[in-house]
Amino acid sequence: MADQHIKRADVVAFLEMVVQRECAVPERFQLDNGSEFISKELDRCAYENKVVLDFSRQDMPTDNPYIESLNGKFRDECLSVNWFTSLNDVRQKIEVWRNEYNVFKPH
C-alpha cells in the first residue's frame, strides 16, 4: 500500500479479518493516536470481540518501542538506501525488504 493512506474502515476490516481467520483473537491492539485509529466503528468492533485498544501517549515513542524500531529499520534499510523511479519500483523494493525482514532476520 505504498500509494495509499490507511483509513478507519481499513483498520476495522483488518480487526474483523483477524477475528474471522485466527484461532485466537488478540487480547489487545497497541495503537498510536492516528486519526485512522479513532472511530466508533473500531471501538464497537473491539468491544464486541473483547479486544482492548491500548493507545500510546502522544509524542512518547517509548510507549511503542517495537513499532518505532521497525519504522527506523524500514527507513534506514529500505527508504534511505534506494532511489525510486516509479510507484511500481517503490512497491517492488518495499516487498523485497519486507520479505527479507520477515523471513531472514531474526526478531
mmCIF file of C-alpha atoms in Angstrom:
data_model
loop_
_atom_site.group_PDB
_atom_site.id
_atom_site.type_symbol
_atom_site.label_atom_id
_atom_site.label_comp_id
_atom_site.label_asym_id
_atom_site.label_seq_id
_atom_site.Cartn_x
_atom_site.Cartn_y
_atom_site.Cartn_z
ATOM 1 C CA MET A 1 0.000 0.000 0.000
ATOM 2 C CA ALA A 2 2.805 2.379 -0.881
ATOM 3 C CA ASP A 3 0.390 4.762 -2.555
ATOM 4 C CA GLN A 4 -2.462 4.757 -0.047
ATOM 5 C CA HIS A 5 -3.272 6.120 3.369
ATOM 6 C CA ILE A 6 -4.782 3.712 5.846
ATOM 7 C CA LYS A 7 -8.383 4.648 6.507
ATOM 8 C CA ARG A 8 -10.539 3.974 9.556
ATOM 9 C CA ALA A 9 -12.542 1.410 7.606
ATOM 10 C CA ASP A 10 -9.286 -0.427 6.731
ATOM 11 C CA VAL A 11 -8.422 -0.773 10.427
ATOM 12 C CA VAL A 12 -11.886 -2.101 11.286
ATOM 13 C CA ALA A 13 -11.767 -4.512 8.331
ATOM 14 C CA PHE A 14 -8.342 -5.746 9.473
ATOM 15 C CA LEU A 15 -9.563 -6.417 13.016
ATOM 16 C CA GLU A 16 -12.630 -8.224 11.667
ATOM 17 C CA MET A 17 -10.418 -10.293 9.334
ATOM 18 C CA VAL A 18 -8.111 -11.276 12.209
ATOM 19 C CA VAL A 19 -11.093 -12.320 14.318
ATOM 20 C CA GLN A 20 -12.524 -14.443 11.487
ATOM 21 C CA ARG A 21 -9.262 -16.116 10.400
ATOM 22 C CA GLU A 22 -7.367 -16.648 13.629
ATOM 23 C CA CYS A 23 -7.917 -19.376 16.186
ATOM 24 C CA ALA A 24 -7.181 -16.909 18.960
ATOM 25 C CA VAL A 25 -8.315 -13.317 18.995
ATOM 26 C CA PRO A 26 -5.653 -10.888 20.247
ATOM 27 C CA GLU A 27 -6.256 -9.562 23.743
ATOM 28 C CA ARG A 28 -5.160 -6.059 22.788
ATOM 29 C CA PHE A 29 -4.033 -3.876 19.915
ATOM 30 C CA GLN A 30 -1.365 -1.306 20.677
ATOM 31 C CA LEU A 31 -2.051 1.826 18.639
ATOM 32 C CA ASP A 32 -0.810 5.344 18.280
ATOM 33 C CA ASN A 33 -3.223 8.267 18.179
ATOM 34 C CA GLY A 34 -3.520 8.484 14.411
ATOM 35 C CA SER A 35 -6.909 9.511 13.081
ATOM 36 C CA GLU A 36 -7.283 6.114 11.393
ATOM 37 C CA PHE A 37 -7.491 4.519 14.857
ATOM 38 C CA ILE A 38 -10.085 6.870 16.341
ATOM 39 C CA SER A 39 -13.582 5.763 15.399
ATOM 40 C CA LYS A 40 -16.796 4.496 16.920
ATOM 41 C CA GLU A 41 -16.729 1.564 14.494
ATOM 42 C CA LEU A 42 -13.321 0.403 15.746
ATOM 43 C CA ASP A 43 -14.423 0.883 19.368
ATOM 44 C CA ARG A 44 -17.539 -1.195 18.689
ATOM 45 C CA CYS A 45 -15.643 -3.951 16.867
ATOM 46 C CA ALA A 46 -13.011 -4.169 19.608
ATOM 47 C CA TYR A 47 -15.662 -4.204 22.349
ATOM 48 C CA GLU A 48 -17.695 -6.936 20.631
ATOM 49 C CA ASN A 49 -14.569 -9.097 20.300
ATOM 50 C CA LYS A 50 -13.162 -8.312 23.765
ATOM 51 C CA VAL A 51 -10.057 -6.645 22.327
ATOM 52 C CA VAL A 52 -8.527 -3.812 24.348
ATOM 53 C CA LEU A 53 -7.435 -0.801 22.308
ATOM 54 C CA ASP A 54 -4.238 0.364 24.013
ATOM 55 C CA PHE A 55 -3.389 3.869 22.811
ATOM 56 C CA SER A 56 0.124 5.190 23.344
ATOM 57 C CA ARG A 57 0.639 8.598 24.867
ATOM 58 C CA GLN A 58 1.156 11.332 22.319
ATOM 59 C CA ASP A 59 4.804 12.083 21.453
ATOM 60 C CA MET A 60 6.030 9.167 23.582
ATOM 61 C CA PRO A 61 7.918 6.723 21.307
ATOM 62 C CA THR A 62 8.843 4.703 24.392
ATOM 63 C CA ASP A 63 5.200 3.576 24.599
ATOM 64 C CA ASN A 64 5.539 1.569 21.386
ATOM 65 C CA PRO A 65 9.248 0.709 21.024
ATOM 66 C CA TYR A 66 8.720 -2.251 18.670
ATOM 67 C CA ILE A 67 6.892 -0.159 16.087
ATOM 68 C CA GLU A 68 9.362 2.710 16.446
ATOM 69 C CA SER A 69 12.211 0.217 15.954
ATOM 70 C CA LEU A 70 10.537 -1.257 12.867
ATOM 71 C CA ASN A 71 9.912 2.218 11.437
ATOM 72 C CA GLY A 72 13.579 3.129 11.951
ATOM 73 C CA LYS A 73 14.847 -0.088 10.353
ATOM 74 C CA PHE A 74 12.478 0.352 7.411
ATOM 75 C CA ARG A 75 13.638 3.927 6.900
ATOM 76 C CA ASP A 76 17.360 3.112 7.286
ATOM 77 C CA GLU A 77 17.449 -0.213 5.415
ATOM 78 C CA CYS A 78 14.927 0.431 2.648
ATOM 79 C CA LEU A 79 13.835 4.008 2.106
ATOM 80 C CA SER A 80 17.160 5.783 2.679
ATOM 81 C CA VAL A 81 19.264 3.406 0.575
ATOM 82 C CA ASN A 82 17.109 3.243 -2.545
ATOM 83 C CA TRP A 83 16.312 5.545 -5.404
ATOM 84 C CA PHE A 84 12.798 5.006 -6.664
ATOM 85 C CA THR A 85 11.938 5.547 -10.304
ATOM 86 C CA SER A 86 8.207 4.874 -10.163
ATOM 87 C CA LEU A 87 5.430 3.838 -7.834
ATOM 88 C CA ASN A 88 5.799 0.274 -9.099
ATOM 89 C CA ASP A 89 9.528 0.417 -8.266
ATOM 90 C CA VAL A 90 8.650 1.572 -4.731
ATOM 91 C CA ARG A 91 6.229 -1.325 -4.303
ATOM 92 C CA GLN A 92 8.752 -3.890 -5.561
ATOM 93 C CA LYS A 93 11.611 -2.676 -3.367
ATOM 94 C CA ILE A 94 9.405 -2.473 -0.288
ATOM 95 C CA GLU A 95 8.165 -6.017 -0.912
ATOM 96 C CA VAL A 96 11.753 -7.313 -1.241
ATOM 97 C CA TRP A 97 12.700 -5.580 2.024
ATOM 98 C CA ARG A 98 9.561 -6.838 3.798
ATOM 99 C CA ASN A 99 10.246 -10.416 2.718
ATOM 100 C CA GLU A 100 13.903 -10.252 3.810
ATOM 101 C CA TYR A 101 12.934 -8.698 7.143
ATOM 102 C CA ASN A 102 10.225 -11.261 7.908
ATOM 103 C CA VAL A 103 11.965 -14.387 6.575
ATOM 104 C CA PHE A 104 15.690 -13.947 7.065
ATOM 105 C CA LYS A 105 16.124 -11.593 10.009
ATOM 106 C CA PRO A 106 15.518 -12.932 13.498
ATOM 107 C CA HIS A 107 13.142 -10.819 15.557
#
